[in-house]
PDB file of C-alpha atoms and ligand atoms in Angstrom:
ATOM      1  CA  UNK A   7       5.259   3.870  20.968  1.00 54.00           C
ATOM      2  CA  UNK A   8       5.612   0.358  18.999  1.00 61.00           C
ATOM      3  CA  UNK A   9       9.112  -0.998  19.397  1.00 81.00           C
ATOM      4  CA  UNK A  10       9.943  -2.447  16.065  1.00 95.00           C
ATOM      5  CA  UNK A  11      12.576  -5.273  16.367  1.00 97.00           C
ATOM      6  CA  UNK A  12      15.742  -4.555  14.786  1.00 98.00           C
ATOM      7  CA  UNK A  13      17.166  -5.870  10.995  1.00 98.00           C
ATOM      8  CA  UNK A  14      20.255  -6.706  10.079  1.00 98.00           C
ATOM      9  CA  UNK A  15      20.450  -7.392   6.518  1.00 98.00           C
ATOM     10  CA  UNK A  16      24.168  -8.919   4.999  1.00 98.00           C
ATOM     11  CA  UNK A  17      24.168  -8.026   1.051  1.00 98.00           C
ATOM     12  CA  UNK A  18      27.083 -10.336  -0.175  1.00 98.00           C
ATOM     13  CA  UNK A  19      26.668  -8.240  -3.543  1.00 98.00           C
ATOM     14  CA  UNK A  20      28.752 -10.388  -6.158  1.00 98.00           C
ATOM     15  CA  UNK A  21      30.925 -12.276  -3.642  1.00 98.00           C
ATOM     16  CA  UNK A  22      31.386 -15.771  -2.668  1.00 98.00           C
ATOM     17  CA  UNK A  23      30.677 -18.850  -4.259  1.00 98.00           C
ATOM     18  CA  UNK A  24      28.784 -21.434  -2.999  1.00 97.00           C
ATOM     19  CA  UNK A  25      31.377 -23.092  -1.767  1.00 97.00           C
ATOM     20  CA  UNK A  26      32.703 -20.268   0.217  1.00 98.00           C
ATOM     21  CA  UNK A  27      28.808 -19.402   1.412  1.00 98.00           C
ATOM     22  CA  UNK A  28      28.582 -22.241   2.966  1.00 98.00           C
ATOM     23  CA  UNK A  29      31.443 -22.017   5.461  1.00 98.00           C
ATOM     24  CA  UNK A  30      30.107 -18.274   6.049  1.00 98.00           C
ATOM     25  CA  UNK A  31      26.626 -19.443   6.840  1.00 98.00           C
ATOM     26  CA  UNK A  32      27.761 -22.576   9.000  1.00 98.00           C
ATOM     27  CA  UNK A  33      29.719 -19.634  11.489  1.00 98.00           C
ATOM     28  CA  UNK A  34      26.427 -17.751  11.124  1.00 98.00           C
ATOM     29  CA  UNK A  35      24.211 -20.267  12.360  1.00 98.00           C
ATOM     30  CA  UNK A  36      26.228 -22.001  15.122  1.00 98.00           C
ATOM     31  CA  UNK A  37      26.675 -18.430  16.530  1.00 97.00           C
ATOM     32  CA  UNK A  38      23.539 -16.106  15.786  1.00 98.00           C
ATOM     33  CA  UNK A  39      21.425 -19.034  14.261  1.00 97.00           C
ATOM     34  CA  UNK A  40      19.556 -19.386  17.862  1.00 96.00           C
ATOM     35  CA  UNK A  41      19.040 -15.693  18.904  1.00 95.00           C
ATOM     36  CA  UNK A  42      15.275 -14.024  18.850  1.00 95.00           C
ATOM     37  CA  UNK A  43      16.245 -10.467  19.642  1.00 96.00           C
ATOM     38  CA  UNK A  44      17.328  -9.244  15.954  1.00 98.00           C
ATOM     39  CA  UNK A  45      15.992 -10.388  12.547  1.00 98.00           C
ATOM     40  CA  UNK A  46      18.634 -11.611  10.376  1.00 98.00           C
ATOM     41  CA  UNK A  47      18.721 -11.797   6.593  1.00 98.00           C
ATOM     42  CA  UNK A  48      21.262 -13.304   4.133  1.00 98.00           C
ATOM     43  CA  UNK A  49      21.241 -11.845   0.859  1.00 98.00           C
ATOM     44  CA  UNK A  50      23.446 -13.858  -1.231  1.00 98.00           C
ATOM     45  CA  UNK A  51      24.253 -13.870  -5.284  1.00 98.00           C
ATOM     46  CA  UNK A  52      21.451 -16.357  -6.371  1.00 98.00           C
ATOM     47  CA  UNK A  53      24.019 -19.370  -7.377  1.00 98.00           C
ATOM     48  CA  UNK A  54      23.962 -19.784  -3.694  1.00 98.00           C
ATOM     49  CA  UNK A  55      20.249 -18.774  -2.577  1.00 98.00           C
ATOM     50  CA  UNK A  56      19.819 -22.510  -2.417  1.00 98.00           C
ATOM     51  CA  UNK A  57      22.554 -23.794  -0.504  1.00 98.00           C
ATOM     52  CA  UNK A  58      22.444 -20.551   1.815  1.00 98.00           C
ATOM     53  CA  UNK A  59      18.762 -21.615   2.393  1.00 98.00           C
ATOM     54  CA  UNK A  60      19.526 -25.280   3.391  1.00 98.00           C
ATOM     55  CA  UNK A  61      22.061 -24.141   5.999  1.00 98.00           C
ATOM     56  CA  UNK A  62      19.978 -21.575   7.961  1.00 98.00           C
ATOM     57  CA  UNK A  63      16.906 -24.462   7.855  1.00 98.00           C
ATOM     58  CA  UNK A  64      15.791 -24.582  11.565  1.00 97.00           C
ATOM     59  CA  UNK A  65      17.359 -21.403  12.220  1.00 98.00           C
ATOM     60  CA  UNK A  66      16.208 -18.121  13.374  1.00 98.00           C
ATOM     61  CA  UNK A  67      17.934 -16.544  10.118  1.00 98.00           C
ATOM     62  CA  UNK A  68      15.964 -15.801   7.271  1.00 98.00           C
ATOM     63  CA  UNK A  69      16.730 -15.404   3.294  1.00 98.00           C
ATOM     64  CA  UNK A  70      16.829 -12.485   0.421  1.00 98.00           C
ATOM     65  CA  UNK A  71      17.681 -11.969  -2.227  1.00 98.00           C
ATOM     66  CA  UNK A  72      19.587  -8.955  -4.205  1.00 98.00           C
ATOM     67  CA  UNK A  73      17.223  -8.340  -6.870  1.00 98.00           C
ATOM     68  CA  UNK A  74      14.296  -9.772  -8.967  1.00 98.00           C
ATOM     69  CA  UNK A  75      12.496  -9.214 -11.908  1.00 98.00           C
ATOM     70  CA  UNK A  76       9.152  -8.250 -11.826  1.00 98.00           C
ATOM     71  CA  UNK A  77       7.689 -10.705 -14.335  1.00 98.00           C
ATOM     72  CA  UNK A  78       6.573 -13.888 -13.154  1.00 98.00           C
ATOM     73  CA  UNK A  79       7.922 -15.432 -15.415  1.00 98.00           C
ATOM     74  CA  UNK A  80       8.847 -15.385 -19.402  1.00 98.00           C
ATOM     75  CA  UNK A  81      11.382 -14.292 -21.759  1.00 98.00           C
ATOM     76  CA  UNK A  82      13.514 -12.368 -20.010  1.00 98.00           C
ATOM     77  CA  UNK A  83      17.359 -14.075 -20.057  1.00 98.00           C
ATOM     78  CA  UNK A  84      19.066 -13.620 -17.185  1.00 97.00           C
ATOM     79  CA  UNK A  85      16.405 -12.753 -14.978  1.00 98.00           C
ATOM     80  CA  UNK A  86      14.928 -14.573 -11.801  1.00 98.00           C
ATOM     81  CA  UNK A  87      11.150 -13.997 -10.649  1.00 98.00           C
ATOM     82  CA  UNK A  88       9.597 -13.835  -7.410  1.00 98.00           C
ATOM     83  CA  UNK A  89       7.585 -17.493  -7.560  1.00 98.00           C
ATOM     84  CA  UNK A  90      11.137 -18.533  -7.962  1.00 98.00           C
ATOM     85  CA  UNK A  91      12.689 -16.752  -4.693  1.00 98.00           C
ATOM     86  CA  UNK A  92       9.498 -17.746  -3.118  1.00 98.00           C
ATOM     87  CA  UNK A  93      10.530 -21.206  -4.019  1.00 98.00           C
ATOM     88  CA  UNK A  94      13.578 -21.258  -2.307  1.00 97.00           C
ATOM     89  CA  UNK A  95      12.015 -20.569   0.795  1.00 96.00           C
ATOM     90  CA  UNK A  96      13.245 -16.608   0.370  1.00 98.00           C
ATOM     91  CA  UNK A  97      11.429 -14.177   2.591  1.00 98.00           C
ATOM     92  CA  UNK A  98      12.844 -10.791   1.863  1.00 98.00           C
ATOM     93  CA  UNK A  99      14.203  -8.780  -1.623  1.00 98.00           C
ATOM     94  CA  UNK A 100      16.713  -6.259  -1.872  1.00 98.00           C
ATOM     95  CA  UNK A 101      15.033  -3.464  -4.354  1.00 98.00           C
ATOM     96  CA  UNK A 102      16.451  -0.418  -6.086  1.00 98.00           C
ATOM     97  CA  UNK A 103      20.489  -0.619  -4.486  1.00 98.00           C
ATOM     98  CA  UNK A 104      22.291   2.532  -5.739  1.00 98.00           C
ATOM     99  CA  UNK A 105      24.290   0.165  -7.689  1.00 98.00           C
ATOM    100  CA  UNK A 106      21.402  -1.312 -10.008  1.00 98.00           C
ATOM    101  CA  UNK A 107      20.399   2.176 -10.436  1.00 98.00           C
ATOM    102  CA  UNK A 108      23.705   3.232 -11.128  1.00 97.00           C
ATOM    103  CA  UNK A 109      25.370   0.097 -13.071  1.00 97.00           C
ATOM    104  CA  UNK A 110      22.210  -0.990 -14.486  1.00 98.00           C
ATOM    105  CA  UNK A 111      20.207   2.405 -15.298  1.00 98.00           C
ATOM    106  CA  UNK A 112      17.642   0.891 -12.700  1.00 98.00           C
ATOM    107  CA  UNK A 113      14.479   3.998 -12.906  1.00 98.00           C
ATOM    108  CA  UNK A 114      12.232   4.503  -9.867  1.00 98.00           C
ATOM    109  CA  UNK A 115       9.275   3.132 -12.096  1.00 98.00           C
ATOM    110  CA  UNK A 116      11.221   0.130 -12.762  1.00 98.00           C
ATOM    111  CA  UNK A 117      11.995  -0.592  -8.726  1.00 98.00           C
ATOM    112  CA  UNK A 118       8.155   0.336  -8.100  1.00 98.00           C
ATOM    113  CA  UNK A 119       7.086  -2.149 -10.657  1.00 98.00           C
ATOM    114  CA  UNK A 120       9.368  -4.889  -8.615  1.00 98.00           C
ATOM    115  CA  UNK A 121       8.142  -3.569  -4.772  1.00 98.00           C
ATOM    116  CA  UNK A 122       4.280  -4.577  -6.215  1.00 98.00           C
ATOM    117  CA  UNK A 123       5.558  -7.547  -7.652  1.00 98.00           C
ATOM    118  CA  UNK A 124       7.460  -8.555  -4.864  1.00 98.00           C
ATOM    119  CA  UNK A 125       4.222  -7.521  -2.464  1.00 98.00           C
ATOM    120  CA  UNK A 126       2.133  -9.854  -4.381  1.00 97.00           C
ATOM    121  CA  UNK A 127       4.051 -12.865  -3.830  1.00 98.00           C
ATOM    122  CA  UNK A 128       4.693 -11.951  -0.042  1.00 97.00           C
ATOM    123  CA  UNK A 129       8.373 -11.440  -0.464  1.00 98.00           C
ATOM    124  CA  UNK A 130       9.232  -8.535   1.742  1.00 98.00           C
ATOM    125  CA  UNK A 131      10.854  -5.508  -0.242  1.00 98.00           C
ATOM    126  CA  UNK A 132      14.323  -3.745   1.481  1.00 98.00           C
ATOM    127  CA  UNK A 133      13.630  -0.668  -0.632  1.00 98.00           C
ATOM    128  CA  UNK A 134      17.105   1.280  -1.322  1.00 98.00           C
ATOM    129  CA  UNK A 135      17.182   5.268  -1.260  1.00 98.00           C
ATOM    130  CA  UNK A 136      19.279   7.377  -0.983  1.00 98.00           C
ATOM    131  CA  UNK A 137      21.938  10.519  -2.104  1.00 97.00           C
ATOM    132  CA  UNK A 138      24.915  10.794  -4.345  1.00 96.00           C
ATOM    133  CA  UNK A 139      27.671  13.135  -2.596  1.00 94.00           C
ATOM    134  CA  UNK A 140      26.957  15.680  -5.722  1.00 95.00           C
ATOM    135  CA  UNK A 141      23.381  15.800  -4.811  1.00 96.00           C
ATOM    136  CA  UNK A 142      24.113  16.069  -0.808  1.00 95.00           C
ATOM    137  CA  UNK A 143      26.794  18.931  -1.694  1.00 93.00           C
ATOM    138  CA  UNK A 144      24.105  20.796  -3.622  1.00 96.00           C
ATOM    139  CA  UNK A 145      21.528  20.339  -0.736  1.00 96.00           C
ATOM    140  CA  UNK A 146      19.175  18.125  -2.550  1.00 97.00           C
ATOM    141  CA  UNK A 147      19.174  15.407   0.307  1.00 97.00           C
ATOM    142  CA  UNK A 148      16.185  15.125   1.231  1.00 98.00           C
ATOM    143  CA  UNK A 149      14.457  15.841  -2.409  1.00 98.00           C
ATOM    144  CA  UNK A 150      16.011  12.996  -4.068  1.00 98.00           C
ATOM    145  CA  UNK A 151      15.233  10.601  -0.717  1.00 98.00           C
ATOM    146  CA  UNK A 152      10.905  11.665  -0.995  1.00 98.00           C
ATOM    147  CA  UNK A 153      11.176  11.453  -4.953  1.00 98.00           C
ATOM    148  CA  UNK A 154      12.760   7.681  -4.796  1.00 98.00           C
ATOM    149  CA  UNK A 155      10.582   6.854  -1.590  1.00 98.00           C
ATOM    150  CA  UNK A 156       7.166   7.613  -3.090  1.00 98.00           C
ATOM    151  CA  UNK A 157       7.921   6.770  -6.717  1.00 98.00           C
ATOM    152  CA  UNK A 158       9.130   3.457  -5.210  1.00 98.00           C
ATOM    153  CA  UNK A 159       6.530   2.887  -2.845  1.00 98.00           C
ATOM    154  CA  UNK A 160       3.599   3.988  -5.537  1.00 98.00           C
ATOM    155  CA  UNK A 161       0.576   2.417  -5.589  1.00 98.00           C
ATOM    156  CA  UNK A 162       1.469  -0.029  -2.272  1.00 98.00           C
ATOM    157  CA  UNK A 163      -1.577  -0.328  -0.385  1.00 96.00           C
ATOM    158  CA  UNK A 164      -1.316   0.647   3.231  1.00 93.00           C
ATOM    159  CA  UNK A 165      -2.471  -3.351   4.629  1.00 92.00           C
ATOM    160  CA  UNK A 166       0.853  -3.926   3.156  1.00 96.00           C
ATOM    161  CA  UNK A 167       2.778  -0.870   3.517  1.00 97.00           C
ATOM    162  CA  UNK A 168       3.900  -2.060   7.225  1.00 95.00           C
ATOM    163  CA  UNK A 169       5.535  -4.963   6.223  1.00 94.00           C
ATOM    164  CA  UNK A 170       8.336  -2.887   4.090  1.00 97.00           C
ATOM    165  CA  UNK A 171      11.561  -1.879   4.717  1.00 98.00           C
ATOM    166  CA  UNK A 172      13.567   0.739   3.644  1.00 98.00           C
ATOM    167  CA  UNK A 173      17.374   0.943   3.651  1.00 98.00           C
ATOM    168  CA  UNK A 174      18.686   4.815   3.486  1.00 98.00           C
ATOM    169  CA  UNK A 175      22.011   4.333   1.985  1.00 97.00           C
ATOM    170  CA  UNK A 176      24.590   7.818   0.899  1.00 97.00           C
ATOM    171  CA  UNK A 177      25.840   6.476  -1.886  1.00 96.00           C
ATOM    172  CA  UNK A 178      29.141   8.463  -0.696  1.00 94.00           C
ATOM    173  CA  UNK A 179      29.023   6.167   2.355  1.00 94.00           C
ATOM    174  CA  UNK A 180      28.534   2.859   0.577  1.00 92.00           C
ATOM    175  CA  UNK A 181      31.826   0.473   0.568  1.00 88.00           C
ATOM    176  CA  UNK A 182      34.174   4.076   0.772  1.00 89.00           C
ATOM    177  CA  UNK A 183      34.692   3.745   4.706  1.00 86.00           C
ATOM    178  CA  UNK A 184      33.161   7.332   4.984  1.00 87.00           C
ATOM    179  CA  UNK A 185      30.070   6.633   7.077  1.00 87.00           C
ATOM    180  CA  UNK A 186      27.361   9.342   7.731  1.00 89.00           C
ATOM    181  CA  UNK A 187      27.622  11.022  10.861  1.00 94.00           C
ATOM    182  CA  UNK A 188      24.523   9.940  13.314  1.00 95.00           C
ATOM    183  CA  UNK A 189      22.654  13.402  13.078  1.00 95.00           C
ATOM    184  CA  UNK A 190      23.018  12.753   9.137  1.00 95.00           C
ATOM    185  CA  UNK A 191      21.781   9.662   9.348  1.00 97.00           C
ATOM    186  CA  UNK A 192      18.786  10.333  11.547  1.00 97.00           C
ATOM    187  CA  UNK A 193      17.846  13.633  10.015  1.00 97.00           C
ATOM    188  CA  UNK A 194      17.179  11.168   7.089  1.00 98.00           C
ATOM    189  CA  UNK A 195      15.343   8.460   8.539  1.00 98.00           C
ATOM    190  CA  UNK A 196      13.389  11.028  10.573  1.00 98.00           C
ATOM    191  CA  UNK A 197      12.451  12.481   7.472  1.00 98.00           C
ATOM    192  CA  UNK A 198      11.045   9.072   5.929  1.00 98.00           C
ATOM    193  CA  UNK A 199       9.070   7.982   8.436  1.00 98.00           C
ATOM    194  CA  UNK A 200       7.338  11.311   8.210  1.00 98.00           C
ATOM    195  CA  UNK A 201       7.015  11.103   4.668  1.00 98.00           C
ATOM    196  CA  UNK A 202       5.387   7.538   5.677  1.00 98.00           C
ATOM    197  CA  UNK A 203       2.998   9.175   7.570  1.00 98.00           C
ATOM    198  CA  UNK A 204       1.892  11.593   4.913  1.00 98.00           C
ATOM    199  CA  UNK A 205       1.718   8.642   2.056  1.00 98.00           C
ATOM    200  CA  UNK A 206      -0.271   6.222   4.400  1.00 98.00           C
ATOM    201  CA  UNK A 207      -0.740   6.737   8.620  1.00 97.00           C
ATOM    202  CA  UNK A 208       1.108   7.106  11.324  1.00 97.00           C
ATOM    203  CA  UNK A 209       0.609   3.703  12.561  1.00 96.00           C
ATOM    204  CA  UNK A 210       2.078   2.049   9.348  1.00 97.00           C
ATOM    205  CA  UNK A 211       5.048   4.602   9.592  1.00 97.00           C
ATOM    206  CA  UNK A 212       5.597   3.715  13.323  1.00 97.00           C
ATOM    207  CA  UNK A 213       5.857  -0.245  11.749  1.00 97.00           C
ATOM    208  CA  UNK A 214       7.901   0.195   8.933  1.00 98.00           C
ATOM    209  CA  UNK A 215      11.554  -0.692   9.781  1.00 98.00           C
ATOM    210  CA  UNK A 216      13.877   1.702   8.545  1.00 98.00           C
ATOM    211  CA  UNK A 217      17.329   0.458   7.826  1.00 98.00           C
ATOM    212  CA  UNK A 218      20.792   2.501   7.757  1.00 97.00           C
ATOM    213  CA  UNK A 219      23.397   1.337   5.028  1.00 97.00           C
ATOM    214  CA  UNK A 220      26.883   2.810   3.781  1.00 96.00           C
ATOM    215  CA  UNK A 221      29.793   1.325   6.038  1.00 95.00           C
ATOM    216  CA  UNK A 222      28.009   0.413   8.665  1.00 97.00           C
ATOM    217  CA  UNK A 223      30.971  -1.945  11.083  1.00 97.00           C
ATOM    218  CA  UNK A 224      31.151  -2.978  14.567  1.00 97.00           C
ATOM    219  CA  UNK A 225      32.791   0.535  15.643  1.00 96.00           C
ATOM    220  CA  UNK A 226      29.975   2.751  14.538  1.00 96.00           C
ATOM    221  CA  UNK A 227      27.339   0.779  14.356  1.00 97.00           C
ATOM    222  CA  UNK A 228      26.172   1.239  18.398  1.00 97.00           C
ATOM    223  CA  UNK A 229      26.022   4.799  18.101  1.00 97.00           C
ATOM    224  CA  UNK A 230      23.681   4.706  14.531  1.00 97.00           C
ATOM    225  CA  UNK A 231      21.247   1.968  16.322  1.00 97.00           C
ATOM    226  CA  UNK A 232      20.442   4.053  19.067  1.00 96.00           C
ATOM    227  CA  UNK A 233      19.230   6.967  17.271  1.00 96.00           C
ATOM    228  CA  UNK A 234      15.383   6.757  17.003  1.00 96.00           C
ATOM    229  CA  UNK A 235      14.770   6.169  13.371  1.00 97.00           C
ATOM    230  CA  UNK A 236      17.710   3.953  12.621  1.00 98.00           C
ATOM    231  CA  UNK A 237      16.011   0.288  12.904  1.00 98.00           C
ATOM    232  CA  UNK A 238      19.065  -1.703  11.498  1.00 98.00           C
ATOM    233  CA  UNK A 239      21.350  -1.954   8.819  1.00 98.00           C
ATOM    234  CA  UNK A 240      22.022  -3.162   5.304  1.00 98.00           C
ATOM    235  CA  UNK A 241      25.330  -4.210   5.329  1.00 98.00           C
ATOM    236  CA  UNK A 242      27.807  -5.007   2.803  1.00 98.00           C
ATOM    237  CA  UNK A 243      31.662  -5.512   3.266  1.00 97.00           C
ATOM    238  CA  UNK A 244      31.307  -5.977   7.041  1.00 98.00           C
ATOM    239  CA  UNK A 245      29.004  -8.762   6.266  1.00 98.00           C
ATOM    240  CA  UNK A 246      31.221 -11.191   4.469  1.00 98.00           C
ATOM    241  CA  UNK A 247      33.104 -12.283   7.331  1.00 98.00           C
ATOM    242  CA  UNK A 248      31.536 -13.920  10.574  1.00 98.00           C
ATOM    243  CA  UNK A 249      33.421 -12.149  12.731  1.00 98.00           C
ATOM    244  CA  UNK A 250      32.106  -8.801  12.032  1.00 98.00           C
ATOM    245  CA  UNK A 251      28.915  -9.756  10.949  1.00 98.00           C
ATOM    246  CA  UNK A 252      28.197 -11.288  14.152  1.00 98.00           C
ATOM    247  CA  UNK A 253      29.231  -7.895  16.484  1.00 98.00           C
ATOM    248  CA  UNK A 254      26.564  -5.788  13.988  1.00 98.00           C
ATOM    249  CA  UNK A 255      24.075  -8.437  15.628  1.00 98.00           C
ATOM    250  CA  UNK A 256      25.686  -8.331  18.933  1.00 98.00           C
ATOM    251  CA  UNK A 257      24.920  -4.427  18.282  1.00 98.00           C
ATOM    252  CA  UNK A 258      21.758  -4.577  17.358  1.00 98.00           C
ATOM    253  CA  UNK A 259      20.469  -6.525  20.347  1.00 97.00           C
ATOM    254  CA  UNK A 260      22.403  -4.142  22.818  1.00 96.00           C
ATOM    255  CA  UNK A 261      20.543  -1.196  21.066  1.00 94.00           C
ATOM    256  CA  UNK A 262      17.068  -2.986  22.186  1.00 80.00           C
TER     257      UNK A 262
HETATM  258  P1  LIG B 374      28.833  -1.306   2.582  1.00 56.44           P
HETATM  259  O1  LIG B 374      27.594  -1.608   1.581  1.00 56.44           O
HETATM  260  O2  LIG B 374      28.404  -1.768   3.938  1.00 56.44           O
HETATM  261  O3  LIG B 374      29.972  -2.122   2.022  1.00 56.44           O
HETATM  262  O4  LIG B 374      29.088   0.149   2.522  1.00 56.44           O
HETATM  263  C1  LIG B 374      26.268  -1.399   1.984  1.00 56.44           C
HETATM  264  C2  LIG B 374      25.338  -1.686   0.830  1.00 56.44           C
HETATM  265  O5  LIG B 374      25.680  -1.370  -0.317  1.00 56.44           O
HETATM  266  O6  LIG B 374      24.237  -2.244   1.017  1.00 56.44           O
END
């Protein structure tokens, strides 16, 4: 079996401004800027991609974004392309969050058209799936997970299929302190990776790191990484301080 290294994304979401990113980061590096055993990525707002990606310069941490456009460039105000992550010395993209398809009417056909985009200028994609509670209650799960997964991943070649990730985040479970129970969580990401399997081969869904999101903190977070499937997670409030931050990593390493 391939042992895929362990992720642990921090989505700042709208929070902190430069300013305060900077003093975040500067914990970051002097305390998990050295260690090999878990990738790290910084998502930031894009006023700080910048400074974020000065800081973390020589360190093992790496940089995302939150979104992108899937234009290269053009009329389109308030947007930010790829080439311009790619610029900025980004390496990985948050696509499809429940909350741009929620706040901002995001469609599946609009994420897919950003994973290709984002393919094609090797940014990584962090694909977002997942549930709202109305759809769990009603026992459409799994349904709503393979409809955003392959309408998200369409057209992806498998040469570059392996180099995704995919976050499976409840929308109940995101920022409300109710996190999915671990046989939840892994009937899910059990479930992609076979869909993975059926879309490309079983060696690209064996790659493919698979990343648990929706309150993921320092208290549950051991028990979620060792389940199989569960290959890190995309965290949001836990990742704005250091403190906490830092134990996810701590976690992630012990979960080896
Ligand atoms: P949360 O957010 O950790 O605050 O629940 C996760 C996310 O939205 O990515």
């Amino acid at each position: 079996m391939i042992s895929r290294k362990k992720l642990i994304a921090g989505n700042w979401k709208m929070n902190k401004t430069s300013a305060d990113a900077l003093t975040l980061v500067g914990d970051l590096v002097a305390s998990i800027g050295r260690q090999n055993d878990v990738e790290v990525v910084l998502c930031p707002p894009f006023t700080s991609l910048e400074a974020v990606g000065k800081a973390i310069e020589g360190s093992s941490i790496k940089l995302g974004a939150q979104n992108m456009h899937h234009e290269g460039s053009g009329a389109f105000t308030g947007e930010i392309s790829a080439p311009m992550l790619r610029s900025l010395f980004a390496t990985h993209v948050i696509l499809g969050h429940s909350e741009r398809r929620s706040y901002f009417a995001e469609t599946d056909e609009f994420i897919n058209k950003k994973v290709l985009a984002a393919l094609k200028n090797q940014l990584r994609p962090i694909l977002c799936v997942g549930e709202t509670l109305a759809e769990r209650e009603s026992g459409s799960t799994l349904k709503v997970v393979q409809t955003q997964t392959e309408r998200g991943l369409d057209g992806v070649g498998k040469d570059l299929a392996a180099g995704m990730v995919i976050a499976y985040e409840p929308v109940w479970a995101i920022g409300t302190g109710k996190v999915a129970t671990t046989e939840q969580a892994q009937e899910v990401h059990a479930f992609i990776r076979g869909l993975l399997t059926k879309l490309f081969t079983t060696a690209v869904a064996e790659k493919v790191r698979i990343l648990y999101g929706g309150s993921m903190k320092p208290a549950n977070a051991p028990e979620l990484l060792a389940q199989k499937d569960i290959d890190g997670g995309l965290i949001g409030g836990a990742s704005l301080e250091a403190r906490s931050f830092v134990e996810l990593v701590t976690a992630a390493s012990a979960a080896r």
